[in-house]
Coordinates of C-alpha atoms in Angstrom, one line a residue:
Chain T
M1 CA -0.4 0.0 0.4
W2 CA 2.6 2.6 1.0
L3 CA 4.7 1.9 -2.5
I4 CA 1.5 2.7 -4.1
Q5 CA 1.2 6.2 -2.8
V6 CA 4.6 6.8 -2.8
E7 CA 4.2 5.9 -6.5
S8 CA 1.6 8.2 -6.5
K9 CA 3.8 10.8 -5.4
V10 CA 6.2 10.7 -6.9
L11 CA 4.2 10.7 -10.5
L12 CA 2.3 13.5 -9.6
F13 CA 5.8 16.0 -8.0
F14 CA 6.6 14.9 -11.9
Y15 CA 3.2 16.0 -13.7
L16 CA 3.7 19.1 -12.4
L17 CA 7.5 20.0 -12.0
V18 CA 7.1 18.9 -16.4
T19 CA 3.9 21.3 -16.3
Q20 CA 3.8 24.2 -14.5
A21 CA 7.2 24.5 -12.0
L22 CA 9.7 24.9 -14.7
D23 CA 10.1 24.8 -18.3
I24 CA 12.5 22.4 -20.7
G25 CA 15.1 23.9 -20.6
T26 CA 15.9 24.0 -17.3
I27 CA 14.2 20.3 -16.6
L28 CA 16.8 19.4 -20.2
N29 CA 20.2 21.3 -18.1
L30 CA 19.3 20.1 -15.3
I31 CA 19.2 15.9 -16.8
F32 CA 21.9 16.5 -17.9
L33 CA 24.0 17.4 -15.0
I34 CA 22.4 14.8 -12.9
L35 CA 23.4 12.4 -15.6
F36 CA 27.1 13.7 -15.6
F37 CA 27.5 13.1 -12.3
I38 CA 25.1 9.7 -12.1
F39 CA 27.9 8.5 -14.7
I40 CA 31.0 9.9 -13.4
V41 CA 30.0 8.1 -9.4
W42 CA 28.3 4.9 -10.9
G43 CA 29.2 4.5 -14.0
Q44 CA 30.4 1.5 -14.7
R45 CA 27.6 -0.3 -11.9
I46 CA 25.5 0.7 -14.6
Q47 CA 26.3 -0.7 -17.0
M48 CA 27.3 -4.1 -14.6
M49 CA 23.4 -3.9 -14.2
I50 CA 22.1 -4.0 -17.8
L51 CA 24.6 -6.6 -18.5
L52 CA 23.2 -8.4 -15.2
R53 CA 19.6 -7.7 -17.1
D54 CA 20.5 -8.9 -20.4
I55 CA 21.6 -11.9 -18.4
E56 CA 18.5 -12.1 -16.1
F57 CA 16.7 -13.0 -18.8
A58 CA 18.5 -15.6 -20.7
I59 CA 18.0 -17.4 -17.2
G60 CA 14.7 -16.7 -17.1
R61 CA 14.1 -18.2 -20.5
L62 CA 16.5 -21.1 -20.2
K63 CA 14.4 -21.8 -16.9
L64 CA 11.5 -21.6 -19.2
M65 CA 13.1 -24.0 -22.3
K66 CA 14.1 -26.4 -18.4
D67 CA 11.0 -26.2 -17.3
S68 CA 8.3 -26.3 -20.8
A69 CA 10.7 -29.9 -21.1
R70 CA 10.5 -31.3 -18.2
N71 CA 7.2 -31.3 -18.5
A72 CA 7.0 -32.7 -21.7
V73 CA 9.2 -35.5 -20.6
I74 CA 6.8 -36.2 -17.9
E75 CA 3.9 -36.4 -20.8
R76 CA 5.9 -38.4 -22.4
M77 CA 6.6 -41.2 -19.7
K78 CA 2.8 -41.1 -18.8
K79 CA 1.7 -43.0 -21.2
F80 CA 4.1 -45.9 -20.5
S81 CA 3.6 -46.1 -16.7
S82 CA 0.9 -45.5 -14.8
S83 CA 3.4 -43.8 -11.9
D84 CA 4.1 -40.4 -12.0
P85 CA 7.6 -40.2 -13.3
S86 CA 8.6 -36.5 -12.0
S87 CA 10.8 -37.5 -9.6
F88 CA 12.4 -40.5 -11.2
I89 CA 12.7 -37.7 -14.0
D90 CA 14.3 -35.5 -11.4
K91 CA 16.3 -38.3 -10.3
V92 CA 17.8 -39.2 -14.2
I93 CA 18.4 -36.0 -14.8
E94 CA 20.5 -35.6 -12.1
Y95 CA 23.1 -38.6 -12.3
V96 CA 26.8 -38.2 -12.8
T97 CA 30.0 -40.0 -14.6
I98 CA 32.8 -39.1 -12.3
E99 CA 36.2 -39.0 -14.7
P100 CA 39.1 -41.9 -14.1
V101 CA 41.7 -40.5 -12.8
S102 CA 44.3 -38.5 -15.1
L103 CA 47.3 -38.3 -13.3
D104 CA 48.6 -41.7 -14.7
P105 CA 47.1 -41.6 -18.6
S106 CA 48.4 -44.5 -19.8
G107 CA 44.5 -47.1 -20.0
I108 CA 42.8 -44.3 -19.3
I109 CA 40.6 -44.5 -22.5
W110 CA 39.0 -48.3 -21.4
K111 CA 38.5 -47.0 -18.0
Y112 CA 36.5 -44.4 -19.7
D113 CA 35.5 -47.3 -22.1
Y114 CA 34.5 -48.8 -18.9
L115 CA 33.0 -46.7 -17.0
L116 CA 30.3 -45.0 -19.9
K117 CA 29.0 -48.4 -20.7
T118 CA 28.2 -48.8 -17.0
S119 CA 26.6 -45.8 -16.9
E120 CA 24.8 -45.9 -20.1
D121 CA 24.0 -49.8 -18.3
R122 CA 22.4 -48.2 -15.2
I123 CA 20.6 -45.4 -16.5
K124 CA 18.7 -47.8 -19.4
S125 CA 17.9 -50.5 -16.8
E126 CA 16.1 -48.0 -14.5
V127 CA 14.6 -46.6 -17.6
Y128 CA 13.9 -49.9 -19.3
S129 CA 12.5 -50.9 -15.9
F130 CA 10.0 -47.6 -15.1
V131 CA 8.8 -47.8 -18.5
S132 CA 8.5 -51.6 -19.3
Q133 CA 5.4 -51.2 -21.0
A134 CA 6.8 -49.2 -24.0
K135 CA 8.3 -51.1 -27.1
E136 CA 12.0 -51.3 -27.4
E137 CA 12.3 -48.8 -30.0
E138 CA 10.1 -46.5 -27.8
K139 CA 12.9 -47.0 -24.9
S140 CA 16.0 -46.8 -26.4
N141 CA 14.0 -42.8 -28.0
L142 CA 13.5 -42.0 -24.0
L143 CA 16.7 -42.5 -23.6
N144 CA 17.7 -40.1 -25.5
V145 CA 15.0 -37.4 -24.5
L146 CA 16.1 -37.5 -20.4
E147 CA 19.8 -37.5 -22.4
V148 CA 19.0 -34.0 -23.8
L149 CA 17.3 -32.9 -20.5
A150 CA 19.5 -33.4 -18.4
N151 CA 21.6 -31.0 -20.3
L152 CA 19.2 -28.6 -20.7
N153 CA 18.9 -29.0 -16.8
L154 CA 22.6 -28.7 -16.6
L155 CA 23.3 -25.9 -19.8
Y156 CA 20.6 -23.6 -16.8
K157 CA 22.5 -24.2 -13.8
L158 CA 25.6 -23.5 -15.1
M159 CA 24.7 -20.7 -16.4
R160 CA 22.8 -19.3 -13.3
H161 CA 26.0 -20.4 -10.9
Y162 CA 28.4 -18.0 -12.5
Y163 CA 24.8 -15.5 -12.6
I164 CA 24.5 -15.6 -9.1
M165 CA 28.7 -16.2 -8.7
G166 CA 29.2 -12.4 -10.9
K167 CA 27.1 -11.1 -8.5
K168 CA 27.8 -12.1 -5.5
T169 CA 31.4 -11.1 -5.8
G170 CA 30.3 -7.9 -8.4
S171 CA 32.9 -9.0 -10.6
A172 CA 33.1 -7.4 -13.9
F173 CA 35.3 -10.5 -15.8
I174 CA 32.8 -12.9 -14.7
I175 CA 29.6 -11.3 -15.7
I176 CA 31.6 -9.7 -18.9
Q177 CA 32.2 -13.3 -20.2
L178 CA 28.5 -14.5 -19.2
Q179 CA 27.2 -11.9 -21.4
A180 CA 29.8 -12.3 -24.5
I181 CA 28.7 -16.4 -24.8
L182 CA 24.8 -15.5 -24.0
P183 CA 23.8 -15.9 -27.8
E184 CA 26.0 -18.9 -27.8
V185 CA 24.1 -21.1 -25.1
L186 CA 21.0 -19.4 -26.0
M187 CA 21.3 -21.1 -29.9
N188 CA 22.3 -25.0 -27.4
A189 CA 19.8 -24.5 -25.8
D190 CA 17.6 -23.5 -28.7
A191 CA 18.9 -26.9 -30.1
L192 CA 18.5 -29.1 -27.2
M193 CA 15.0 -27.9 -27.3
G194 CA 14.9 -29.0 -31.2
A195 CA 16.3 -32.4 -30.2
L196 CA 13.9 -33.2 -27.2
F197 CA 10.9 -32.4 -29.7
A198 CA 12.5 -35.0 -32.5
F199 CA 13.6 -37.3 -30.0
S200 CA 10.3 -37.9 -28.3
Y201 CA 8.3 -38.5 -31.6
G202 CA 11.1 -40.6 -33.2
H203 CA 12.4 -38.4 -36.5
P204 CA 15.1 -38.8 -37.9
V205 CA 18.1 -36.4 -37.1
G206 CA 20.8 -34.3 -39.0
D207 CA 23.5 -36.8 -37.3
G208 CA 22.1 -39.9 -38.4
V209 CA 22.6 -39.0 -42.3
G210 CA 25.9 -41.1 -41.5
A211 CA 22.9 -44.0 -40.4
L212 CA 21.2 -43.2 -43.5
V213 CA 24.2 -43.3 -46.1
A214 CA 24.8 -47.2 -44.5
A215 CA 21.2 -48.2 -43.9
K216 CA 20.2 -46.7 -48.0
I217 CA 23.2 -49.3 -49.4
M218 CA 22.3 -52.5 -47.0
G219 CA 19.1 -51.5 -49.3
S220 CA 16.8 -54.3 -49.3
K221 CA 19.1 -56.1 -46.8
L222 CA 17.9 -54.8 -44.1
N223 CA 16.6 -58.0 -42.6
E224 CA 20.0 -59.4 -42.3
T225 CA 21.4 -57.6 -40.5
K226 CA 23.3 -59.7 -37.5
E227 CA 24.4 -57.7 -34.4
I228 CA 28.5 -57.7 -34.0
A229 CA 29.0 -54.9 -30.9
R230 CA 26.6 -54.2 -28.5
D231 CA 24.1 -51.8 -30.7
T232 CA 25.5 -52.6 -33.8
V233 CA 24.8 -54.2 -36.6
F234 CA 26.8 -55.8 -40.3
M235 CA 26.3 -57.5 -42.9
E236 CA 27.8 -58.3 -46.0
T237 CA 26.4 -57.2 -49.9
T238 CA 28.2 -56.1 -52.8
L239 CA 28.7 -53.0 -54.3
E240 CA 30.5 -52.4 -58.1
N241 CA 31.4 -55.8 -58.1
R242 CA 33.3 -55.6 -54.6
K243 CA 32.7 -56.5 -51.7
L244 CA 31.7 -54.6 -48.7
G245 CA 31.1 -55.1 -45.4
V246 CA 28.6 -52.0 -43.5
I247 CA 28.3 -51.7 -39.7
K248 CA 25.8 -48.9 -38.7
A249 CA 23.5 -48.8 -34.9
R250 CA 20.6 -50.7 -34.8
G251 CA 17.5 -48.7 -35.8
P252 CA 15.3 -47.4 -35.3
G253 CA 15.3 -46.1 -31.5
G254 CA 17.8 -43.8 -30.9
T255 CA 21.1 -44.5 -30.6
V256 CA 25.0 -44.2 -31.8
G257 CA 26.1 -47.6 -30.9
Y258 CA 29.4 -48.8 -30.6
P259 CA 31.3 -48.8 -34.0
G260 CA 34.5 -48.9 -32.4
D261 CA 34.5 -53.1 -30.4
A262 CA 32.4 -53.7 -34.2
I263 CA 35.7 -52.7 -36.3
M264 CA 37.7 -54.2 -33.7
S265 CA 36.1 -57.6 -33.4
L266 CA 34.9 -57.4 -37.1
L267 CA 38.8 -57.3 -38.0
E268 CA 40.8 -59.3 -35.7
R269 CA 38.8 -62.4 -37.8
E270 CA 38.3 -61.0 -41.9
K271 CA 40.3 -59.0 -43.8
Y272 CA 39.4 -55.7 -45.3
D273 CA 41.3 -53.5 -48.1
L274 CA 39.8 -50.0 -47.0
V275 CA 37.4 -49.0 -44.2
V276 CA 35.6 -45.6 -45.1
M277 CA 33.5 -43.5 -42.6
V278 CA 30.4 -40.8 -43.2
D279 CA 29.8 -39.4 -40.3
A280 CA 27.7 -36.1 -39.5
G281 CA 30.3 -32.4 -39.1
L282 CA 30.0 -29.2 -37.3
K283 CA 29.7 -26.4 -40.1
L284 CA 31.5 -23.1 -39.9
E285 CA 29.0 -20.4 -40.4
G286 CA 29.2 -19.4 -43.7
E287 CA 29.1 -23.1 -45.6
K288 CA 26.5 -24.6 -46.8
S289 CA 24.4 -27.3 -45.1
G290 CA 24.5 -30.3 -47.1
S291 CA 27.7 -29.9 -48.2
I292 CA 30.2 -33.0 -48.7
V293 CA 34.5 -33.2 -47.7
E294 CA 36.9 -36.0 -47.2
G295 CA 39.6 -36.7 -45.8
V296 CA 41.1 -39.0 -43.7
G297 CA 41.4 -40.2 -40.2
A298 CA 38.4 -41.5 -37.9
A299 CA 35.4 -39.5 -38.7
I300 CA 33.8 -40.2 -35.4
G301 CA 33.0 -38.1 -32.5
G302 CA 31.8 -38.2 -29.4
I303 CA 34.5 -38.6 -25.7
G304 CA 36.9 -40.0 -28.3
T305 CA 36.4 -43.9 -27.2
E306 CA 35.0 -45.5 -30.0
K307 CA 37.8 -42.7 -32.1
Y308 CA 40.3 -44.9 -30.4
K309 CA 39.6 -47.6 -31.2
I310 CA 39.2 -47.9 -34.5
E311 CA 42.2 -45.9 -35.2
E312 CA 44.3 -48.7 -32.8
V313 CA 43.0 -51.3 -34.9
V314 CA 43.6 -49.7 -38.7
S315 CA 47.1 -48.7 -38.0
K316 CA 48.2 -52.5 -36.0
K317 CA 46.2 -53.6 -39.4
G318 CA 47.8 -51.1 -41.6
I319 CA 44.3 -51.0 -43.2
P320 CA 43.9 -46.9 -45.0
L321 CA 40.9 -45.1 -42.9
Y322 CA 38.8 -42.7 -45.6
G323 CA 36.2 -39.9 -44.1
V324 CA 33.6 -38.9 -45.7
I325 CA 31.6 -35.4 -43.6
V326 CA 28.3 -34.0 -44.5
K327 CA 29.0 -30.4 -42.8
M328 CA 25.7 -29.2 -41.3
S329 CA 24.8 -26.8 -38.3
M330 CA 24.5 -27.8 -34.6
K331 CA 21.5 -27.1 -34.2
E332 CA 20.2 -29.5 -37.8
A333 CA 22.8 -32.5 -35.8
I334 CA 20.0 -32.6 -33.3
T335 CA 17.2 -31.7 -35.2
P336 CA 14.5 -32.8 -37.0
M337 CA 16.9 -34.3 -40.4
T338 CA 16.2 -31.3 -43.4
E339 CA 15.2 -31.6 -47.0
E340 CA 18.9 -30.9 -47.7
L341 CA 20.6 -33.6 -45.6
Y342 CA 18.5 -36.6 -46.3
K343 CA 19.1 -35.4 -50.5
A344 CA 22.8 -35.1 -49.6
S345 CA 23.0 -38.8 -48.6
E346 CA 22.2 -40.0 -51.9
Q347 CA 25.8 -37.8 -52.8
V348 CA 27.5 -39.7 -50.3
I349 CA 26.4 -43.2 -51.9
A350 CA 27.5 -42.4 -55.2
R351 CA 30.8 -41.1 -54.0
V352 CA 31.0 -43.5 -52.2
K353 CA 30.9 -45.7 -54.6
E354 CA 33.7 -43.6 -56.7
I355 CA 35.8 -44.7 -54.2
I356 CA 35.4 -47.8 -54.0
K357 CA 36.3 -48.3 -58.0
E358 CA 39.2 -46.1 -57.3
K359 CA 40.9 -47.3 -54.6
V360 CA 39.7 -51.0 -54.4
P361 CA 40.6 -53.8 -56.3
E362 CA 37.8 -55.8 -58.4
D363 CA 38.5 -59.0 -56.0
G364 CA 39.4 -56.5 -52.8
S365 CA 37.3 -55.2 -50.7
M366 CA 36.0 -52.5 -48.3
L367 CA 34.2 -51.8 -45.1
L368 CA 31.7 -49.1 -44.6
I369 CA 31.3 -47.6 -40.7
G370 CA 27.8 -45.4 -41.2
V371 CA 27.8 -43.2 -38.1
G372 CA 25.8 -41.0 -36.0
N373 CA 22.3 -41.8 -34.1
T374 CA 19.6 -43.8 -35.7
I375 CA 16.7 -42.5 -34.2
G376 CA 14.0 -43.6 -37.4
I377 CA 16.0 -45.1 -39.6
R378 CA 15.6 -48.8 -39.7
Chain Z
M1 CA 18.7 -24.3 -1.0
E2 CA 16.1 -23.9 -4.0
K3 CA 15.2 -20.3 -1.5
T4 CA 18.2 -19.2 -1.7
S5 CA 18.4 -19.1 -5.7
E6 CA 15.3 -17.3 -6.4
R7 CA 16.2 -14.8 -5.1
Y8 CA 18.4 -14.5 -7.8
D9 CA 15.3 -15.2 -10.6
I10 CA 14.3 -12.3 -12.9
N11 CA 13.0 -9.4 -10.7
I12 CA 10.6 -8.5 -13.3
S13 CA 7.8 -6.7 -12.1
L14 CA 10.0 -4.0 -11.0
F15 CA 11.4 -3.9 -14.0
F16 CA 7.9 -3.5 -15.6
F17 CA 6.9 -0.6 -12.8
L18 CA 10.2 1.3 -14.6
L19 CA 9.0 0.7 -17.9
G20 CA 5.5 1.6 -16.8
F21 CA 6.9 5.0 -15.0
L22 CA 8.9 6.1 -17.6
L23 CA 6.1 5.1 -20.1
F24 CA 4.1 7.4 -17.8
V25 CA 6.5 10.6 -18.1
S26 CA 6.7 10.2 -22.4
I27 CA 2.7 10.9 -22.2
T28 CA 3.7 13.8 -19.8
L29 CA 6.1 15.4 -22.2
I30 CA 3.9 14.6 -25.5
F31 CA 1.2 16.4 -24.2
N32 CA 3.3 19.0 -23.0
G33 CA 5.1 19.3 -26.2
V34 CA 0.8 19.3 -28.1
N35 CA 0.4 22.2 -25.2
E36 CA 3.1 24.6 -25.4
M37 CA 3.0 24.4 -29.3
S38 CA -0.2 25.5 -29.1
S39 CA 0.6 28.1 -26.5
G40 CA 2.9 29.6 -29.4
N41 CA 6.3 28.3 -27.3
A42 CA 7.4 26.4 -30.4
I43 CA 11.1 25.6 -29.2
N44 CA 9.8 24.2 -26.1
G45 CA 7.1 22.2 -27.7
V46 CA 9.5 20.5 -29.8
M47 CA 12.1 20.2 -27.6
S48 CA 9.2 18.3 -24.8
F49 CA 7.6 16.4 -27.7
L50 CA 10.9 14.9 -29.1
L51 CA 12.0 13.5 -25.6
G52 CA 8.1 12.5 -24.9
I53 CA 8.3 9.9 -27.8
L54 CA 12.0 9.4 -27.8
G55 CA 10.7 7.4 -24.4
F56 CA 8.1 6.0 -25.8
A57 CA 10.5 4.5 -28.4
L58 CA 12.2 3.7 -25.7
V59 CA 9.6 1.4 -23.5
A60 CA 8.2 0.1 -26.7
Y61 CA 12.0 -1.7 -27.1
N62 CA 12.0 -3.4 -24.3
I63 CA 8.4 -5.3 -24.7
N64 CA 9.3 -5.9 -27.9
K65 CA 13.2 -7.4 -26.4
I66 CA 11.0 -8.9 -23.7
R67 CA 8.6 -10.9 -25.9
H68 CA 11.9 -12.8 -27.7
R69 CA 13.6 -13.6 -24.9
L70 CA 10.9 -14.7 -22.8
S71 CA 9.3 -16.3 -26.1
L72 CA 9.7 -20.3 -26.5
P73 CA 11.5 -21.9 -29.3
A74 CA 10.5 -22.2 -33.3
V75 CA 11.5 -25.3 -33.0
L76 CA 8.7 -26.6 -31.4
S77 CA 6.7 -25.9 -34.4
L78 CA 8.1 -27.9 -36.1
G79 CA 5.8 -30.4 -35.3
P80 CA 3.6 -30.8 -38.5
R81 CA 6.6 -30.0 -40.8
V82 CA 7.5 -32.9 -41.3
V83 CA 7.3 -35.3 -44.3
T84 CA 6.9 -39.0 -44.5
V85 CA 8.2 -40.0 -48.6
E86 CA 7.0 -43.4 -49.0
I87 CA 7.4 -45.6 -52.6
C88 CA 4.9 -47.8 -53.5
E89 CA 7.2 -50.8 -54.1
S90 CA 4.6 -52.6 -57.2
C91 CA 3.6 -49.9 -58.6
G92 CA 6.1 -47.1 -58.1
Y93 CA 4.1 -44.2 -56.7
R94 CA 5.9 -41.9 -54.6
T95 CA 4.1 -40.0 -52.3
E96 CA 4.3 -37.3 -49.4
R97 CA 2.7 -37.1 -45.9
L98 CA 3.1 -35.6 -42.8
F99 CA 4.7 -37.7 -40.7
K100 CA 3.3 -40.2 -37.7
E101 CA 4.8 -41.2 -34.9
G102 CA 5.7 -44.6 -35.9
D103 CA 7.2 -44.4 -39.0
F104 CA 10.6 -44.6 -39.7
I105 CA 12.9 -45.0 -43.1
F106 CA 12.4 -48.2 -44.2
G107 CA 9.4 -49.8 -42.7
R108 CA 6.1 -50.2 -43.8
G109 CA 3.9 -47.2 -44.3
D110 CA -0.1 -46.9 -45.6
R111 CA -1.4 -48.8 -48.2
C112 CA -1.0 -47.7 -52.2
P113 CA -3.8 -45.6 -52.3
K114 CA -3.4 -46.3 -56.3
C115 CA -2.9 -49.8 -56.9
N116 CA -4.4 -50.9 -53.3
S117 CA -1.4 -53.3 -53.2
E118 CA -1.5 -55.8 -49.9
V119 CA 2.0 -55.1 -49.4
P120 CA 1.7 -51.4 -47.7
M121 CA 5.0 -48.2 -49.3
L122 CA 8.0 -48.6 -48.4
I123 CA 9.4 -45.5 -46.1
E124 CA 11.6 -44.0 -48.5
G125 CA 12.2 -41.4 -46.6
I126 CA 11.0 -38.4 -43.8
Y127 CA 12.3 -35.3 -43.4
L128 CA 12.0 -31.1 -42.2
K129 CA 10.5 -29.4 -45.8
R130 CA 12.9 -26.9 -46.6
E131 CA 9.9 -24.3 -47.2
F132 CA 9.1 -24.5 -43.4
L133 CA 12.4 -24.8 -42.3
V134 CA 13.4 -20.9 -43.4
K135 CA 10.6 -19.9 -42.4
A136 CA 10.4 -21.1 -38.9
Q137 CA 14.8 -19.6 -38.8
G138 CA 13.0 -16.2 -39.9
Q139 CA 11.7 -16.4 -36.5
Q140 CA 15.0 -16.0 -35.3
P141 CA 14.6 -17.3 -31.5
Y142 CA 17.6 -16.3 -30.3
R143 CA 17.6 -12.8 -31.1
Q144 CA 19.4 -11.3 -28.4

């Protein structure tokens, strides 16, 4: 009540000041004089207040996104479970995987590999038992959805942490750095919201272009695939009169599989003249989405365990390793696949055919690995 | 714990209070400017009027900024824009329809409307139509 009284008195004072007491020239002089002293004394503080307000709005928007994403996931999970999933979701998105000690880096890759698989097993078993009525691919998709929600939650909490730190310490450097990364953070959060949408409904995502190429090459033989590693399938076919082995993640549920394990077990018993990996790669601003680049090396992202396994085995066996990369933005990689990226898969297949004709002899063989999340792709 | 962090959440009511105050001052200045001009004091009138317009523009700019920042990303409305392309293996008829849950590439879709073959059509592709995407990106969801 007192606030309204003060407010009405202030407004009345200003009204009388502007309309009756002073002429406009005097008011302007007064304003400039007051502003001059304000900026001399509190200039930096005012700048910080403006920056903090920007950050506050960004955090507000992140919170809005996180909450609406959480509600969407709750609604989704209610379809497959009779109990309320709220507390279960809150528990799962806070799970952490503690990194192995890196003081002695020897053998750290295998420790990472073990911990990541253990972490995946734990979340998988809990989610699968919670939504036991769902189909296999819907369970996989729910795992992806929860992962996206966990990332969104982490993004919000990190931004809030640095904002509170900046405000508590009054450090201009923390605040300015935070404000500088705001557009990128919001872009990533937007991309995550798109990912949540794609994974909820089982749309193929841009990252799945490698898996799409592999599936298209497998064609009608998709039913003849066999599981060669966890969530990873393999089959043999012929392309341009050469033997071709194809590896991809098992679809249509959302998973990236373990192509590193697959190639290790395969090259133990089979001989190939060339290994080609097809994957999605992040484009630089200004580059065209769906453009294709080629190179040498393991075209695979992630923490690095699968990349290590592939590099290790091909270098030991002395097999050339080529990569074909389809360029896309971060947002395109995790949101529903665009028409451009879908059409790029045809160009990749044409390029793979050229490579096998150019680099593999008639009686030789090539191994093709379609890397990426196979959601929405069989 | 949650209470402590909520202290730092957006103080949006204070912001709107300040915007409201600025709006009041701006309107007062505009009226004052019009009065001054009609009573023959042109210079004071124009200055007051311009100051009022400036304040009014500042309020409109800030409200527009908030509207963009508090809106959910445009990608959420992409749902009905994902299409499924089906091909009939018997007659080669190709059709495009909106995506429905359960569709996946190299899965089976609807029956062929042309030859009504017993084998459902093969889902050849699922993607976001380009014209829809351009429209959605035009909304600039992450504008600062």
